[in-house]
Amino acid sequence: MHTIANLIVGLVAVLHLGFLILEMFLWQTPFGRKTFGLTKEFAAESAKLAANQGLYNGFLAAGLVWGLLAGHDSFYIKVFFLSCVIVAGLYGGFTVKKSILVIQALPALVALILLHLP
């Protein structure tokens, strides 16, 4: 179960690295605008906010990778960063778009549950 939990933690980290790329570098591109359903004008107006949000997603990804690579305290590192992802996903899901609950919070919740199984 430990290996499966770590695979899901890795998936969550990859997702957040993808969010970083989308929000920091692709926000104003046709792909980024289509992904988030943005007009060209809104994407231009909100680009700095999106880049900031992308940076935070990068920190979450980095923390999860740290948890995967850490030795003795890796369990607690993964629990902390997965909990942060879940809180961010819940907030986004209730304030921005319901699909954030499935895309962001659910994989982190699954990983967190699997970490606690023997």
PDB file of C-alpha atoms in Angstrom:
ATOM      1  CA  MET A   1       0.000   0.000   0.000  1.00  0.00           C
ATOM      2  CA  HIS A   2       2.966   2.289   0.693  1.00  0.00           C
ATOM      3  CA  THR A   3       4.031   2.196  -2.963  1.00  0.00           C
ATOM      4  CA  ILE A   4       0.522   2.974  -4.230  1.00  0.00           C
ATOM      5  CA  ALA A   5       0.216   5.866  -1.761  1.00  0.00           C
ATOM      6  CA  ASN A   6       3.526   7.291  -2.976  1.00  0.00           C
ATOM      7  CA  LEU A   7       2.433   6.939  -6.602  1.00  0.00           C
ATOM      8  CA  ILE A   8      -0.699   8.965  -5.862  1.00  0.00           C
ATOM      9  CA  VAL A   9       1.364  11.547  -3.944  1.00  0.00           C
ATOM     10  CA  GLY A  10       3.585  11.762  -7.032  1.00  0.00           C
ATOM     11  CA  LEU A  11       0.512  12.203  -9.237  1.00  0.00           C
ATOM     12  CA  VAL A  12      -0.685  15.078  -7.040  1.00  0.00           C
ATOM     13  CA  ALA A  13       2.771  16.666  -7.293  1.00  0.00           C
ATOM     14  CA  VAL A  14       2.719  16.334 -11.100  1.00  0.00           C
ATOM     15  CA  LEU A  15      -0.772  17.863 -11.225  1.00  0.00           C
ATOM     16  CA  HIS A  16       0.433  20.865  -9.254  1.00  0.00           C
ATOM     17  CA  LEU A  17       3.486  21.226 -11.447  1.00  0.00           C
ATOM     18  CA  GLY A  18       1.061  21.280 -14.373  1.00  0.00           C
ATOM     19  CA  PHE A  19      -1.034  23.948 -12.637  1.00  0.00           C
ATOM     20  CA  LEU A  20       2.158  25.992 -12.185  1.00  0.00           C
ATOM     21  CA  ILE A  21       2.928  25.779 -15.901  1.00  0.00           C
ATOM     22  CA  LEU A  22      -0.632  26.630 -16.912  1.00  0.00           C
ATOM     23  CA  GLU A  23      -0.967  29.557 -14.543  1.00  0.00           C
ATOM     24  CA  MET A  24       2.515  31.040 -14.821  1.00  0.00           C
ATOM     25  CA  PHE A  25       3.386  30.463 -18.463  1.00  0.00           C
ATOM     26  CA  LEU A  26       0.309  29.488 -20.483  1.00  0.00           C
ATOM     27  CA  TRP A  27      -2.378  31.682 -18.901  1.00  0.00           C
ATOM     28  CA  GLN A  28      -2.668  34.085 -21.837  1.00  0.00           C
ATOM     29  CA  THR A  29      -2.140  31.530 -24.605  1.00  0.00           C
ATOM     30  CA  PRO A  30      -5.084  30.062 -26.524  1.00  0.00           C
ATOM     31  CA  PHE A  31      -4.554  26.760 -24.668  1.00  0.00           C
ATOM     32  CA  GLY A  32      -4.524  28.455 -21.254  1.00  0.00           C
ATOM     33  CA  ARG A  33      -7.570  30.581 -22.048  1.00  0.00           C
ATOM     34  CA  LYS A  34      -9.472  27.537 -23.313  1.00  0.00           C
ATOM     35  CA  THR A  35      -8.469  25.455 -20.267  1.00  0.00           C
ATOM     36  CA  PHE A  36      -9.772  28.063 -17.832  1.00  0.00           C
ATOM     37  CA  GLY A  37     -12.564  29.474 -20.018  1.00  0.00           C
ATOM     38  CA  LEU A  38     -11.081  32.977 -20.149  1.00  0.00           C
ATOM     39  CA  THR A  39     -11.485  35.840 -22.545  1.00  0.00           C
ATOM     40  CA  LYS A  40      -8.327  37.369 -23.960  1.00  0.00           C
ATOM     41  CA  GLU A  41      -9.013  40.562 -22.008  1.00  0.00           C
ATOM     42  CA  PHE A  42      -9.598  38.844 -18.683  1.00  0.00           C
ATOM     43  CA  ALA A  43      -6.511  36.663 -19.139  1.00  0.00           C
ATOM     44  CA  ALA A  44      -4.406  39.792 -19.717  1.00  0.00           C
ATOM     45  CA  GLU A  45      -5.908  41.575 -16.691  1.00  0.00           C
ATOM     46  CA  SER A  46      -5.460  38.609 -14.356  1.00  0.00           C
ATOM     47  CA  ALA A  47      -2.092  37.293 -15.569  1.00  0.00           C
ATOM     48  CA  LYS A  48      -0.120  38.526 -12.555  1.00  0.00           C
ATOM     49  CA  LEU A  49      -2.634  37.016 -10.136  1.00  0.00           C
ATOM     50  CA  ALA A  50      -2.543  33.721 -12.032  1.00  0.00           C
ATOM     51  CA  ALA A  51       1.258  33.679 -11.976  1.00  0.00           C
ATOM     52  CA  ASN A  52       1.196  34.184  -8.213  1.00  0.00           C
ATOM     53  CA  GLN A  53      -1.292  31.341  -7.863  1.00  0.00           C
ATOM     54  CA  GLY A  54       0.899  29.166 -10.078  1.00  0.00           C
ATOM     55  CA  LEU A  55       3.883  29.863  -7.853  1.00  0.00           C
ATOM     56  CA  TYR A  56       1.941  28.614  -4.825  1.00  0.00           C
ATOM     57  CA  ASN A  57       1.023  25.459  -6.734  1.00  0.00           C
ATOM     58  CA  GLY A  58       4.726  25.021  -7.419  1.00  0.00           C
ATOM     59  CA  PHE A  59       5.445  25.225  -3.698  1.00  0.00           C
ATOM     60  CA  LEU A  60       2.850  22.504  -3.075  1.00  0.00           C
ATOM     61  CA  ALA A  61       4.459  20.316  -5.755  1.00  0.00           C
ATOM     62  CA  ALA A  62       7.915  20.933  -4.273  1.00  0.00           C
ATOM     63  CA  GLY A  63       6.696  20.001  -0.797  1.00  0.00           C
ATOM     64  CA  LEU A  64       5.181  16.761  -2.050  1.00  0.00           C
ATOM     65  CA  VAL A  65       8.374  15.856  -3.909  1.00  0.00           C
ATOM     66  CA  TRP A  66      10.327  16.660  -0.749  1.00  0.00           C
ATOM     67  CA  GLY A  67       8.027  14.270   1.123  1.00  0.00           C
ATOM     68  CA  LEU A  68       8.678  11.554  -1.446  1.00  0.00           C
ATOM     69  CA  LEU A  69      12.441  12.002  -1.196  1.00  0.00           C
ATOM     70  CA  ALA A  70      12.758  12.606   2.555  1.00  0.00           C
ATOM     71  CA  GLY A  71      13.820   9.846   4.877  1.00  0.00           C
ATOM     72  CA  HIS A  72      12.573   9.435   8.416  1.00  0.00           C
ATOM     73  CA  ASP A  73      10.010  12.291   8.556  1.00  0.00           C
ATOM     74  CA  SER A  74       8.585  11.824   5.067  1.00  0.00           C
ATOM     75  CA  PHE A  75       5.169  10.698   6.331  1.00  0.00           C
ATOM     76  CA  TYR A  76       4.571  13.964   8.163  1.00  0.00           C
ATOM     77  CA  ILE A  77       5.814  16.076   5.264  1.00  0.00           C
ATOM     78  CA  LYS A  78       3.435  14.309   2.879  1.00  0.00           C
ATOM     79  CA  VAL A  79       0.527  14.612   5.315  1.00  0.00           C
ATOM     80  CA  PHE A  80       1.154  18.344   5.736  1.00  0.00           C
ATOM     81  CA  PHE A  81       1.386  19.141   2.019  1.00  0.00           C
ATOM     82  CA  LEU A  82      -1.516  16.866   1.063  1.00  0.00           C
ATOM     83  CA  SER A  83      -3.591  18.611   3.727  1.00  0.00           C
ATOM     84  CA  CYS A  84      -2.642  21.972   2.213  1.00  0.00           C
ATOM     85  CA  VAL A  85      -3.706  20.725  -1.225  1.00  0.00           C
ATOM     86  CA  ILE A  86      -7.029  19.489   0.158  1.00  0.00           C
ATOM     87  CA  VAL A  87      -7.760  22.808   1.866  1.00  0.00           C
ATOM     88  CA  ALA A  88      -6.850  24.736  -1.294  1.00  0.00           C
ATOM     89  CA  GLY A  89      -8.998  22.377  -3.376  1.00  0.00           C
ATOM     90  CA  LEU A  90     -11.963  22.739  -1.044  1.00  0.00           C
ATOM     91  CA  TYR A  91     -11.659  26.508  -1.061  1.00  0.00           C
ATOM     92  CA  GLY A  92     -11.366  26.635  -4.836  1.00  0.00           C
ATOM     93  CA  GLY A  93     -14.190  24.162  -5.269  1.00  0.00           C
ATOM     94  CA  PHE A  94     -16.586  26.205  -3.160  1.00  0.00           C
ATOM     95  CA  THR A  95     -15.528  29.661  -4.347  1.00  0.00           C
ATOM     96  CA  VAL A  96     -14.456  29.253  -7.973  1.00  0.00           C
ATOM     97  CA  LYS A  97     -15.516  26.043  -9.698  1.00  0.00           C
ATOM     98  CA  LYS A  98     -16.889  22.733  -8.423  1.00  0.00           C
ATOM     99  CA  SER A  99     -14.591  20.709 -10.686  1.00  0.00           C
ATOM    100  CA  ILE A 100     -11.626  21.833  -8.542  1.00  0.00           C
ATOM    101  CA  LEU A 101     -12.952  19.472  -5.866  1.00  0.00           C
ATOM    102  CA  VAL A 102     -12.418  16.522  -8.208  1.00  0.00           C
ATOM    103  CA  ILE A 103      -9.260  17.692  -9.975  1.00  0.00           C
ATOM    104  CA  GLN A 104      -7.340  18.966  -6.948  1.00  0.00           C
ATOM    105  CA  ALA A 105      -8.876  17.924  -3.624  1.00  0.00           C
ATOM    106  CA  LEU A 106      -9.963  14.353  -4.419  1.00  0.00           C
ATOM    107  CA  PRO A 107      -6.576  12.963  -5.551  1.00  0.00           C
ATOM    108  CA  ALA A 108      -4.921  14.503  -2.488  1.00  0.00           C
ATOM    109  CA  LEU A 109      -7.601  13.028  -0.222  1.00  0.00           C
ATOM    110  CA  VAL A 110      -7.115   9.584  -1.773  1.00  0.00           C
ATOM    111  CA  ALA A 111      -3.353   9.863  -1.257  1.00  0.00           C
ATOM    112  CA  LEU A 112      -3.831  10.991   2.343  1.00  0.00           C
ATOM    113  CA  ILE A 113      -6.121   8.057   3.096  1.00  0.00           C
ATOM    114  CA  LEU A 114      -3.731   5.581   1.454  1.00  0.00           C
ATOM    115  CA  LEU A 115      -0.823   6.959   3.506  1.00  0.00           C
ATOM    116  CA  HIS A 116      -2.681   5.995   6.672  1.00  0.00           C
ATOM    117  CA  LEU A 117      -3.405   2.409   5.576  1.00  0.00           C
ATOM    118  CA  PRO A 118      -0.994  -0.338   6.675  1.00  0.00           C
TER     119      PRO A 118
END
